[in-house]
Structure formats: C-alpha cells, structure tokens
Amino acid sequence: MRVLKLSLAFFFLGLLNITAQESRVPAIIPQPQEITWQEGEFILPERAVICYGPNAKTSAEWLQQLLLNTNTETYSMKGEDCRGFSLEIEESLKENLGAEGYELKIEDDKVSFTAATEKGLFYAIQSFRQILPSALEQGRLNEEIRLPQVTITDSPKYEWRGSMLDIARSFFGPGYIKKHIDRMALYKLNRLHLHLTDDQGWRIEIKNKPELAEKGSMGAVKGGRSGYLTQAEYKEIQEYAAARNIMIIPEIDMPGHIYAALLAYPELNCDDNANLTPKRAIPPGLFHGYEVGWSKFCLDKPEIYDFVATVLGEVAEITDGPYLHIGGDEIEDERYEEFVVKADSIVRGLGKTAIGWEEVTKAKVDESFISQRWHGKTESVVNVKIIESICSHFYFDHANVEGQKLTNNWCKEDGVSLRDVYDFTSDNKSVIGVEAPLWTEKVLSDAAADNRFWPRTIALAEIGWSEDEDRDFVNFTKRLGMHGKRLDHLQANYFRTPEVEWNSEKGEGIFSGYMPEKEEK
Ligand code: ACM
C-alpha cells in the first residue's frame, strides 16, 4: 500500500484551500506514489547553480529552460550536490523505481532531482514544473517565487501511457502534434500513436509508392483537412517527442480501412472493385463519409504482400521505436487471419513488434504481438499482451457530456465523462497500459481536438501512472481544478467539464474553454 503523507498542518490547509485558488500545496498530476509536504519553504535565489552528474546534462538543460522565465539566473556545470539545483543519475534506483521513476526533494537551500535514467529525471522536472507557478508556462514572472518543501518518491504503474490521434479522417500537422506532445509530457504520458491511414486519407509519405501521398492524401472526411506528413516531418516529430520521453507508434491500418491506398494503387482492388462493399466511393473518387468496414485489400492477390512489405519497410526505416501498428480492425474476409499472420511475420522480419486492434487475436499471431482492446468482444485464440483502449472509458471521440455536438456515441450514448475515464480499473495481468484514441470523423479543428483531449487525457495519465489505491476521483478533480490556469497558459482549449471546480474563470486567459459547435448537415 502506497501512502500519501502530509504533515497535519498542510493536510488541513490542503483541504481548506484546494478548491478556488492555487493553494500553497500545489496539485501534482498524476498523483505521485509517495509525497510528503513539509512546512518550510525554498525561495528561488537571484543566482543559482544547476549542477549535474554524468549523463544528466540534457536534464540540466531542461531545468534551465524551465527557470528561464523566473528571476533566477542559472549557471549549469558538471559537479556534485551544489546548493541550488542538482541532478544525479543513480542506476541503483532502477531496482525500486524502474527506468521512469524518480526522487524529487525541495529543501530550504536546494532542490535535488535523482533517477536511474534521464527519463526519470525528465519526470522529476515535470513534477517540479507543476510545483512552480503556472504563469511561467506563458511568460516571465517578475516576482519572488517561494516553493513549499517536499519529498517525492515516484514511479509509474504502467509502462504504456498513450494517446492516439487519428490524422487520417481529418489531418493534423506537425504544429498541432507537437503541441499535443508538449502537453502529454507535462502529465508523464509516453506513447503517441498516430493513426496514419484510413479510407478518407493516407497521411505518410512512402517514397517507393509516391501515389499514396500524392493521391491518397487529397481527401478527408467532410469538413476535415487533407494533407500528409513527409518522412522528414515524421522524423522531426519523432525527435521532438523522444526528447520528451514520448515514443511515436505509427499505424498503417490494414487490410480494411484502406480505400485511400486503393484509390492510389487500383491494382490492389479485386476485379470490378468487388472488395468494396457496398461501393461507398467509386474509384477514382475520394471518400468523405463516415461509414467503416466497406473497403479492403483484395486478399486473393499475392501482390498485396509486396505492397505491405514495401510500405511497412519504409515506415520501419523511419521509426525509432520497436513497434509498428498494423490496424486490423473492422473487416470480414475469409483470408483475414492469413493476412494478419503474414503481416505480423513481415513486421517481425523488419525487426519490429506488431500491434493491432483486438480483432487480430482471432488469428494465431506470434506471442510477441500486442493487442489493443477497444470493444472487448473478440474471441481471442492467443494469449498476448494488451493495451487497454476500451471504448466505454477511453474513446475521446465520444461526448464529454451527453448531447455534445459533433461526437460519436455508438459505444456509450451518454458520452465518456471525466468520471467514466477515471473509473477504469483492470486486474488483467496481460495489460501493459492504457491509451485513449481520438478518432476525428467529427473533430475538424485544433480547438475541437483540444476540447476532446483535455482534460480527459489528464485522467488517463493518472490511470496510467498512479496505483489504484492512490486514486480517488474527488481528490483528482480538486487537483485538476488547480490546473485550469496552467491549461490556459498552455493555450489548451480544454472542455470545462462541470465535474470540476476550475481555478480559472470561463472567459479568462487566452482561450475560454468549451466552444459550442454547429452540427454538420
Ligand atoms: C476502431 O475503433 N475501429 C479501432
């Protein structure tokens, strides 16, 4: 049992003050494993040294950047345990805290960050960032900063803490993706799954199949944006994400959800397009609708495997992480299982591990395969690891509140509330983590994507990081309410769910929160 320790005085102070204003005890999300607030303060000095041990230079740079908007002038140097700020890698911490765990100590004359790896130090810095005034997120703060003393020992529950963005139905480019990465990092999420292809659009350049981007990217769902990522952009996003401890998971959805590719390379169709049922779009027309499960590769044609190998080969080449997601959802075909087994084998041949939506477990895939659970109804013939994305808790294309316009509701008619997200628990030992998808059939702008992601992604982050016994919805909403201004400063157009008493007024800050949208005809 992990404990939340508070000295008595601060316990009451916290209870009394936690609602309306940023209280003296800051709100840290996700809830750390062990946290002890002390009575004293640390006053940020006019000048401070940031000293760092071996392999902690990048972390020192992150910290220095974080302090740029304060009145503290910092100087960073290699060295041990100086007054001011110190960052140390201690490999022995790995045993108890894993690669991502950390210790953070704020004392009267110094702040120390310790972890087994730079990933852990990055998270120690994110916790420290949440202790600093939120105004620093946006600009300079010309005032003395006093921080409460605290000791935190922390590590994540799950190795997989993910967010998914569908850039195929409606395109979201590098600018939005990087903003999303910034916000994910603050809440210690570590996987960004990009749904790169679907019937409406193909969004990644494949050099050996140039028509995929040239033709396949031209469409979008009605009202949505078209476009694609060049490989250079993909790599740049990946590097940006990696610096923030986030791995990119690329998804090429096959053998269904594939119309954009069939449009670009019609030879992948069966004769007379008999694999399009019913013909929602007539080649070479684009598809702008919402229907799913009507397109597929012609699985009788051996050539499709050359195509799959070429595409996955290039995606593997530009992807640093060990995973390739091959989709596999919502398709009926006698040769479906054969396709999945072959695609899995291609992925393994490329030195990567395959992930697929849960239907893939109808096939006898390799034990290394990872299944992404979304409706929970598949009769699986294999025992593989699972990423939990069950729609009733994690489908953020669903309404924040019942009746919200431009949302899907097939899984849960009254929407997926903050509480629905937060109430998720699992005792399945095969689960390696959680991930919330944002499908974008009806998410047509950056503001709308923000509205669907935030604050539900913060609840997801706490599920992924904090132990169940340390989680409590009322306590979470109180802490979340104290992040309202921080989200404003991050220019996140978050949904002001009535489940939370926010510390920023509606209309205050740069963005005012929920914008009502018109339902499309
Ligand atoms: C899915 O929602 N079709 C994975």
Coordinates of C-alpha atoms and ligand atoms in Angstrom, one line a residue:
M1 CA 0.0 0.0 0.0
R2 CA 1.5 3.3 -1.1
V3 CA 0.9 6.2 1.2
L4 CA 0.1 9.8 0.7
K5 CA 1.9 11.5 3.6
L6 CA 1.0 15.1 4.5
S7 CA 2.1 16.8 7.7
L8 CA -1.0 17.6 9.7
A9 CA -1.0 21.3 9.2
F10 CA -0.7 21.0 5.5
F11 CA -3.3 18.3 5.4
F12 CA -5.9 20.8 6.7
L13 CA -4.5 23.6 4.7
G14 CA -4.8 21.5 1.6
L15 CA -8.4 20.5 2.4
L16 CA -9.5 24.1 3.0
N17 CA -7.6 25.8 0.2
I18 CA -7.5 23.3 -2.5
T19 CA -10.6 24.5 -4.4
A20 CA -10.7 28.0 -5.5
Q21 CA -7.2 29.4 -5.8
E22 CA -3.8 27.8 -6.3
S23 CA -3.2 26.8 -2.7
R24 CA 0.1 26.7 -1.0
V25 CA 0.3 23.0 -1.6
P26 CA 0.4 22.6 -5.4
A27 CA -1.5 20.0 -7.2
I28 CA 0.6 17.3 -8.8
I29 CA -0.9 15.1 -11.5
P30 CA -0.5 12.2 -11.9
Q31 CA -0.7 11.5 -8.1
P32 CA 2.8 10.5 -7.0
Q33 CA 3.4 7.3 -5.1
E34 CA 4.8 8.9 -2.1
I35 CA 4.7 12.6 -1.3
T36 CA 5.4 14.4 1.9
W37 CA 4.9 18.2 2.1
Q38 CA 7.0 19.9 4.8
E39 CA 6.4 23.2 6.5
G40 CA 9.5 25.1 5.3
E41 CA 10.0 26.9 2.0
F42 CA 12.6 27.2 -0.7
I43 CA 12.9 30.7 -2.1
L44 CA 14.2 30.8 -5.6
P45 CA 17.5 32.7 -5.3
E46 CA 18.7 35.5 -7.7
R47 CA 21.5 33.3 -8.8
A48 CA 21.8 29.5 -8.7
V49 CA 24.0 26.8 -9.9
I50 CA 22.5 23.8 -11.6
C51 CA 25.0 21.0 -11.2
Y52 CA 24.6 17.7 -12.9
G53 CA 26.3 14.3 -12.7
P54 CA 27.4 12.0 -15.5
N55 CA 24.7 11.7 -18.3
A56 CA 22.4 14.3 -16.8
K57 CA 23.4 17.3 -19.0
T58 CA 20.3 17.2 -21.1
S59 CA 18.2 17.2 -17.9
A60 CA 20.1 20.2 -16.6
E61 CA 19.2 22.0 -19.9
W62 CA 15.5 21.2 -19.4
L63 CA 15.6 22.6 -15.9
Q64 CA 17.5 25.6 -17.0
Q65 CA 14.8 26.3 -19.7
L66 CA 12.1 25.9 -17.1
L67 CA 13.7 28.5 -14.9
L68 CA 14.2 31.0 -17.8
N69 CA 11.0 32.8 -17.0
T70 CA 11.9 33.3 -13.3
N71 CA 14.1 35.9 -11.8
T72 CA 16.7 33.2 -11.0
E73 CA 19.7 33.5 -13.2
T74 CA 21.1 30.0 -13.5
Y75 CA 24.5 28.6 -14.4
S76 CA 24.9 24.9 -15.1
M77 CA 28.0 22.9 -14.5
K78 CA 29.2 19.3 -14.1
G79 CA 29.6 18.6 -10.5
E80 CA 28.1 17.2 -7.4
D81 CA 25.5 18.2 -4.9
C82 CA 25.7 22.0 -5.1
R83 CA 23.5 24.5 -3.3
G84 CA 20.7 25.4 -5.7
F85 CA 19.8 22.6 -8.0
S86 CA 21.4 19.2 -8.5
L87 CA 20.6 16.4 -10.9
E88 CA 22.0 13.0 -10.5
I89 CA 21.6 9.6 -12.2
E90 CA 21.8 6.8 -9.7
E91 CA 21.5 3.5 -11.5
S92 CA 20.8 1.6 -8.3
L93 CA 17.4 3.3 -8.1
K94 CA 16.3 1.2 -11.1
E95 CA 15.6 -1.7 -8.9
N96 CA 12.9 0.1 -6.9
L97 CA 11.7 2.8 -9.2
G98 CA 12.3 1.4 -12.7
A99 CA 13.6 3.5 -15.6
E100 CA 11.0 6.2 -15.4
G101 CA 10.8 6.6 -11.6
Y102 CA 12.5 9.5 -9.7
E103 CA 13.0 11.3 -6.4
L104 CA 12.5 15.0 -6.0
K105 CA 13.5 16.8 -2.9
I106 CA 12.9 20.5 -2.2
E107 CA 14.7 21.6 0.9
D108 CA 15.4 25.0 2.3
D109 CA 18.6 25.7 0.3
K110 CA 18.4 23.2 -2.6
V111 CA 16.3 21.2 -4.9
S112 CA 17.6 17.7 -5.9
F113 CA 16.5 15.5 -8.7
T114 CA 17.6 11.9 -8.7
A115 CA 16.6 9.0 -11.0
A116 CA 18.1 5.9 -12.6
T117 CA 17.9 7.4 -16.1
E118 CA 17.3 10.7 -17.9
K119 CA 13.7 9.6 -18.4
G120 CA 13.2 9.6 -14.7
L121 CA 14.9 13.0 -14.3
F122 CA 12.6 14.4 -17.0
Y123 CA 9.6 13.3 -14.9
A124 CA 11.2 14.7 -11.7
I125 CA 11.4 18.0 -13.7
Q126 CA 7.8 17.7 -14.8
S127 CA 6.7 17.4 -11.1
F128 CA 8.8 20.4 -10.2
R129 CA 7.3 22.3 -13.1
Q130 CA 3.8 21.6 -11.6
I131 CA 5.1 23.0 -8.3
L132 CA 6.2 26.2 -9.9
P133 CA 3.6 29.0 -10.6
S134 CA 1.6 28.2 -13.7
A135 CA 2.2 31.7 -15.2
L136 CA 5.7 30.6 -16.0
E137 CA 4.2 28.4 -18.8
Q138 CA 3.4 31.5 -20.7
G139 CA 5.9 34.2 -19.8
R140 CA 8.2 35.9 -17.4
L141 CA 7.2 36.2 -13.8
N142 CA 8.9 39.2 -12.1
E143 CA 8.3 38.2 -8.5
E144 CA 9.9 36.3 -5.7
I145 CA 8.9 32.6 -6.0
R146 CA 8.5 30.6 -2.8
L147 CA 8.0 26.9 -3.1
P148 CA 6.9 24.5 -0.3
Q149 CA 9.4 21.9 0.8
V150 CA 8.6 18.4 -0.3
T151 CA 9.9 14.9 -0.8
I152 CA 8.5 12.8 -3.6
T153 CA 9.4 9.2 -4.5
D154 CA 7.6 8.2 -7.6
S155 CA 7.3 5.6 -10.4
P156 CA 4.6 4.6 -12.9
K157 CA 2.1 1.8 -12.6
Y158 CA 2.2 1.0 -16.4
E159 CA 4.9 1.1 -19.0
W160 CA 2.4 2.2 -21.7
R161 CA 0.7 5.5 -21.2
G162 CA -0.6 6.5 -24.5
S163 CA -2.7 9.0 -26.5
M164 CA -3.8 8.3 -30.1
L165 CA -4.6 10.9 -32.7
D166 CA -6.4 10.0 -36.0
I167 CA -4.8 12.2 -38.6
A168 CA -6.4 10.2 -41.4
R169 CA -10.0 11.3 -41.2
S170 CA -9.0 14.9 -40.6
F171 CA -5.4 15.9 -41.0
F172 CA -3.5 17.4 -38.0
G173 CA 0.0 18.5 -39.0
P174 CA 3.4 18.9 -37.1
G175 CA 2.3 22.1 -35.4
Y176 CA -0.7 20.6 -33.6
I177 CA 1.1 17.2 -33.0
K178 CA 4.0 19.0 -31.3
K179 CA 1.6 21.0 -29.1
H180 CA -0.1 17.8 -28.1
I181 CA 3.3 16.2 -27.3
D182 CA 4.2 19.2 -25.0
R183 CA 1.0 18.8 -23.0
M184 CA 1.3 15.0 -22.9
A185 CA 4.8 15.3 -21.5
L186 CA 3.7 17.5 -18.6
Y187 CA 1.4 14.7 -17.5
K188 CA 4.0 11.9 -18.0
L189 CA 2.4 10.2 -20.9
N190 CA 4.9 8.3 -23.0
R191 CA 3.3 6.9 -26.2
L192 CA 1.8 8.9 -29.1
H193 CA 0.0 6.6 -31.6
L194 CA -0.6 8.2 -34.9
H195 CA -3.4 6.6 -37.0
L196 CA -1.8 7.5 -40.3
T197 CA -4.1 5.9 -42.8
D198 CA -7.8 5.2 -43.4
D199 CA -10.4 5.3 -46.1
Q200 CA -10.5 9.1 -46.2
G201 CA -6.8 9.8 -46.4
W202 CA -3.3 8.4 -46.5
R203 CA -1.0 10.7 -44.4
I204 CA 2.5 9.5 -44.6
E205 CA 5.0 9.8 -47.5
I206 CA 6.1 6.4 -48.8
K207 CA 8.9 7.1 -51.3
N208 CA 8.6 3.8 -53.2
K209 CA 4.8 4.3 -53.5
P210 CA 4.6 8.0 -54.3
E211 CA 0.9 8.0 -55.3
L212 CA -0.1 7.2 -51.7
A213 CA 0.8 10.7 -50.6
E214 CA 0.1 12.4 -53.9
K215 CA -3.3 11.0 -54.5
G216 CA -4.2 9.2 -51.3
S217 CA -3.8 12.3 -49.1
M218 CA -6.1 14.6 -51.1
G219 CA -9.2 13.6 -49.3
A220 CA -10.6 14.0 -45.8
V221 CA -13.9 13.4 -44.0
K222 CA -16.4 16.1 -45.0
G223 CA -15.4 19.4 -43.4
G224 CA -12.0 18.0 -42.4
R225 CA -8.5 18.9 -43.5
S226 CA -6.4 17.0 -46.0
G227 CA -2.6 16.7 -46.2
Y228 CA 0.2 14.4 -45.2
L229 CA 3.5 14.2 -43.3
T230 CA 6.6 14.0 -45.3
Q231 CA 9.1 11.5 -43.9
A232 CA 11.3 14.4 -42.8
E233 CA 8.4 15.9 -40.9
Y234 CA 7.6 12.5 -39.3
K235 CA 11.2 12.2 -38.2
E236 CA 11.3 15.7 -36.8
I237 CA 8.1 15.0 -34.8
Q238 CA 9.6 11.7 -33.6
E239 CA 12.8 13.5 -32.4
Y240 CA 10.7 16.2 -30.7
A241 CA 8.7 13.5 -29.0
A242 CA 11.7 11.4 -28.0
A243 CA 13.3 14.5 -26.3
R244 CA 10.1 14.5 -24.1
N245 CA 10.2 10.7 -23.4
I246 CA 7.4 10.0 -25.9
M247 CA 7.6 7.2 -28.4
I248 CA 5.8 7.5 -31.7
I249 CA 3.7 4.5 -32.7
P250 CA 2.9 4.6 -36.4
E251 CA -0.3 2.8 -37.6
I252 CA -0.9 1.7 -41.1
D253 CA -4.4 0.3 -40.9
M254 CA -4.8 -2.9 -43.0
P255 CA -6.4 -4.9 -44.6
G256 CA -9.6 -2.9 -44.2
H257 CA -9.9 0.9 -43.7
I258 CA -7.7 1.0 -46.8
Y259 CA -9.6 2.9 -49.5
A260 CA -7.1 5.8 -49.8
A261 CA -4.5 3.3 -50.8
L262 CA -6.8 1.5 -53.2
L263 CA -7.5 4.8 -54.9
A264 CA -3.8 5.5 -55.3
Y265 CA -3.0 1.9 -56.5
P266 CA -6.1 0.4 -58.0
E267 CA -4.3 -2.9 -58.8
L268 CA -4.8 -3.7 -55.1
N269 CA -8.5 -3.9 -55.7
C270 CA -10.3 -7.1 -56.8
D271 CA -11.6 -7.1 -60.3
D272 CA -14.6 -4.8 -60.7
N273 CA -13.7 -3.4 -57.2
A274 CA -15.5 -6.4 -55.7
N275 CA -13.7 -5.8 -52.5
L276 CA -15.7 -2.5 -51.9
T277 CA -18.9 -3.4 -50.3
P278 CA -21.1 -1.6 -50.9
K279 CA -19.3 0.8 -53.1
R280 CA -19.2 3.9 -50.9
A281 CA -16.9 5.6 -53.3
I282 CA -16.4 4.9 -56.9
P283 CA -12.7 4.8 -57.8
P284 CA -11.1 7.1 -58.6
G285 CA -13.3 9.3 -56.4
L286 CA -12.4 10.4 -52.9
F287 CA -14.3 9.2 -49.9
H288 CA -15.6 11.8 -47.4
G289 CA -18.2 9.8 -45.5
Y290 CA -18.3 8.1 -42.0
E291 CA -19.0 4.5 -42.9
V292 CA -16.5 1.8 -41.8
G293 CA -15.8 -1.8 -42.8
W294 CA -16.5 -1.5 -46.5
S295 CA -13.0 -1.4 -48.1
K296 CA -10.3 -4.0 -48.1
F297 CA -7.3 -5.2 -50.0
C298 CA -8.1 -7.9 -52.5
L299 CA -6.7 -10.7 -50.2
D300 CA -6.7 -13.2 -53.1
K301 CA -3.9 -11.3 -54.8
P302 CA -0.4 -12.2 -53.6
E303 CA 0.9 -8.8 -54.9
I304 CA -0.7 -7.1 -51.9
Y305 CA 2.1 -8.6 -49.7
D306 CA 4.7 -6.8 -51.8
F307 CA 2.9 -3.6 -51.2
V308 CA 2.6 -4.3 -47.5
A309 CA 6.3 -5.2 -47.2
T310 CA 7.3 -2.0 -49.1
V311 CA 5.1 0.3 -47.0
L312 CA 6.0 -1.3 -43.7
G313 CA 9.6 -1.5 -44.7
E314 CA 9.8 2.3 -45.1
V315 CA 7.8 3.0 -42.0
A316 CA 10.1 0.7 -40.0
E317 CA 13.1 2.5 -41.5
I318 CA 12.0 5.9 -40.3
T319 CA 10.6 4.7 -36.9
D320 CA 13.0 4.7 -33.9
G321 CA 10.7 2.7 -31.6
P322 CA 10.3 -1.1 -31.7
Y323 CA 6.6 -1.1 -32.7
L324 CA 4.5 -1.0 -35.9
H325 CA 0.8 -0.9 -35.6
I326 CA -1.0 -2.7 -38.5
G327 CA -4.6 -1.9 -37.6
G328 CA -6.6 -5.0 -38.4
D329 CA -10.0 -3.7 -37.3
E330 CA -13.5 -4.0 -38.6
I331 CA -13.1 -6.3 -41.5
E332 CA -14.8 -9.6 -42.6
D333 CA -12.9 -11.7 -45.0
E334 CA -12.2 -15.5 -45.3
R335 CA -8.5 -14.7 -45.6
Y336 CA -8.3 -12.2 -42.7
E337 CA -6.5 -14.4 -40.3
E338 CA -4.0 -15.4 -43.0
F339 CA -3.4 -11.7 -43.7
V340 CA -2.7 -10.9 -40.1
V341 CA -0.3 -13.8 -39.6
K342 CA 1.6 -12.7 -42.8
A343 CA 1.7 -9.1 -41.8
D344 CA 2.9 -10.0 -38.3
S345 CA 5.7 -12.0 -39.9
I346 CA 6.6 -9.1 -42.2
V347 CA 6.8 -6.8 -39.2
R348 CA 9.0 -9.3 -37.2
G349 CA 11.2 -9.7 -40.3
L350 CA 11.8 -5.9 -40.1
G351 CA 13.0 -6.3 -36.5
K352 CA 9.8 -4.7 -35.0
T353 CA 6.9 -5.9 -32.8
A354 CA 3.4 -5.8 -34.3
I355 CA 0.4 -4.2 -32.6
G356 CA -3.1 -4.5 -33.9
W357 CA -6.7 -3.8 -32.8
E358 CA -8.1 -6.7 -30.8
E359 CA -9.6 -8.5 -33.9
V360 CA -6.1 -9.6 -34.8
T361 CA -6.2 -12.1 -31.9
K362 CA -8.7 -14.2 -33.9
A363 CA -5.5 -15.1 -35.8
K364 CA -2.7 -17.3 -34.4
V365 CA -0.2 -14.4 -34.2
D366 CA 3.2 -14.7 -32.6
E367 CA 3.3 -14.4 -28.9
S368 CA 5.1 -11.1 -29.2
F369 CA 2.1 -9.4 -30.8
I370 CA 0.3 -6.7 -28.8
S371 CA -3.4 -6.5 -29.0
Q372 CA -5.2 -3.1 -28.5
R373 CA -8.6 -3.8 -26.9
W374 CA -11.3 -1.4 -27.9
H375 CA -14.8 -3.1 -27.8
G376 CA -13.8 -6.2 -25.8
K377 CA -15.9 -8.7 -27.8
T378 CA -13.2 -10.6 -29.7
E379 CA -12.9 -14.3 -29.1
S380 CA -9.1 -14.5 -28.9
V381 CA -7.2 -17.6 -29.8
V382 CA -3.9 -16.3 -28.4
N383 CA -2.6 -15.0 -25.1
V384 CA -0.8 -11.8 -25.9
K385 CA -0.1 -8.5 -24.1
I386 CA -2.8 -6.0 -24.2
I387 CA -3.1 -2.2 -24.4
E388 CA -6.4 -1.1 -22.9
S389 CA -8.4 1.3 -25.0
I390 CA -11.9 0.1 -24.1
C391 CA -14.3 2.4 -25.7
S392 CA -16.6 3.0 -22.7
H393 CA -13.7 4.6 -20.8
F394 CA -11.2 5.7 -23.4
Y395 CA -12.9 6.8 -26.7
F396 CA -12.5 10.5 -26.7
D397 CA -14.4 11.0 -29.9
H398 CA -17.4 10.4 -27.6
A399 CA -19.1 13.3 -25.9
N400 CA -17.6 15.0 -22.8
V401 CA -21.2 15.4 -21.7
E402 CA -24.4 13.9 -23.0
G403 CA -25.6 15.7 -26.1
Q404 CA -22.4 17.4 -27.0
K405 CA -22.5 18.1 -30.7
L406 CA -20.1 16.6 -33.3
T407 CA -19.3 13.5 -31.3
N408 CA -19.8 9.7 -31.8
N409 CA -21.9 7.7 -29.4
W410 CA -22.0 4.2 -30.7
C411 CA -20.2 2.8 -27.6
K412 CA -21.8 4.9 -24.9
E413 CA -24.8 7.0 -25.7
D414 CA -24.4 9.4 -22.8
G415 CA -20.7 10.1 -23.7
V416 CA -17.5 9.3 -21.9
S417 CA -17.3 11.7 -18.9
L418 CA -14.2 12.6 -16.9
R419 CA -15.5 10.2 -14.3
D420 CA -16.0 7.4 -16.8
V421 CA -12.4 7.7 -17.8
Y422 CA -11.2 7.9 -14.2
D423 CA -13.2 4.9 -13.0
F424 CA -11.3 2.5 -15.2
T425 CA -9.5 -0.3 -13.4
S426 CA -8.2 -3.6 -14.6
D427 CA -6.7 -6.7 -12.9
N428 CA -5.8 -8.4 -16.1
K429 CA -2.1 -9.3 -15.8
S430 CA -1.7 -9.1 -19.6
V431 CA -2.4 -5.4 -19.7
I432 CA 0.7 -3.3 -20.2
G433 CA -1.0 0.0 -20.1
V434 CA -3.7 2.3 -21.3
E435 CA -4.2 4.5 -24.4
A436 CA -7.1 6.8 -25.4
P437 CA -7.8 7.2 -29.1
L438 CA -9.2 10.4 -30.6
W439 CA -11.0 9.5 -33.9
T440 CA -11.5 12.6 -35.9
E441 CA -14.5 11.9 -38.2
K442 CA -16.2 14.8 -36.4
V443 CA -13.1 16.6 -35.0
L444 CA -12.4 19.1 -37.6
S445 CA -10.2 21.8 -35.9
D446 CA -7.4 22.1 -33.4
A447 CA -9.8 23.7 -30.9
A448 CA -12.2 20.7 -31.2
A449 CA -9.3 18.2 -30.8
D450 CA -8.2 20.1 -27.6
N451 CA -11.8 20.0 -26.4
R452 CA -12.0 16.2 -26.8
F453 CA -8.5 15.5 -25.4
W454 CA -8.4 17.8 -22.4
P455 CA -9.0 17.3 -19.5
R456 CA -9.9 13.6 -20.2
T457 CA -6.3 12.9 -21.2
I458 CA -5.2 14.1 -17.7
A459 CA -7.5 11.4 -16.1
L460 CA -6.0 8.9 -18.5
A461 CA -2.5 10.0 -17.4
E462 CA -3.3 9.4 -13.7
I463 CA -4.7 5.9 -14.5
G464 CA -1.6 5.1 -16.4
W465 CA 0.8 6.3 -13.7
S466 CA -0.8 6.1 -10.3
E467 CA -1.6 2.9 -8.3
D468 CA -5.3 2.2 -8.0
E469 CA -5.2 2.6 -4.2
D470 CA -3.7 6.1 -4.5
R471 CA -6.5 7.2 -6.8
D472 CA -9.7 9.0 -5.7
F473 CA -12.0 10.8 -8.1
V474 CA -12.9 13.7 -5.7
N475 CA -9.3 14.3 -4.8
F476 CA -8.4 14.1 -8.5
T477 CA -11.0 16.7 -9.5
K478 CA -9.7 19.0 -6.8
R479 CA -6.2 18.8 -8.1
L480 CA -7.4 19.1 -11.7
G481 CA -9.3 22.2 -10.9
M482 CA -6.0 23.8 -9.8
H483 CA -4.6 23.1 -13.3
G484 CA -7.2 25.3 -15.1
K485 CA -4.9 28.3 -15.3
R486 CA -2.0 26.1 -16.3
L487 CA -4.0 24.7 -19.2
D488 CA -5.0 28.2 -20.2
H489 CA -1.3 29.2 -20.2
L490 CA -0.6 26.2 -22.4
Q491 CA -3.3 27.5 -24.7
A492 CA -5.2 24.3 -24.4
N493 CA -8.8 24.8 -25.3
Y494 CA -9.9 22.3 -22.7
F495 CA -13.5 21.3 -22.0
R496 CA -14.7 23.0 -18.8
T497 CA -16.4 19.9 -17.5
P498 CA -18.9 20.7 -14.7
E499 CA -17.4 17.8 -12.8
V500 CA -14.5 20.1 -11.8
E501 CA -14.3 23.4 -10.0
W502 CA -11.8 25.2 -12.1
N503 CA -9.4 27.8 -10.8
S504 CA -9.8 29.9 -14.0
E505 CA -13.0 31.7 -14.8
K506 CA -14.7 30.9 -18.0
G507 CA -13.5 33.5 -20.5
E508 CA -10.4 34.2 -18.5
G509 CA -7.0 33.5 -20.0
I510 CA -6.2 33.2 -23.7
F511 CA -8.8 30.7 -24.5
S512 CA -12.1 30.4 -22.7
G513 CA -12.6 26.7 -22.9
Y514 CA -15.5 24.9 -24.5
M515 CA -16.7 26.4 -27.7
P516 CA -20.1 25.2 -28.8
E517 CA -20.0 23.9 -32.4
K518 CA -22.6 23.5 -35.0
E519 CA -23.6 20.0 -36.0
E520 CA -22.9 19.5 -39.7
K521 CA -25.7 18.8 -42.1
Ligands
ACM1 C1 -11.7 1.2 -34.0 O1 -12.3 2.0 -33.3 N1 -12.2 0.8 -35.2 C2 -10.4 0.6 -33.6

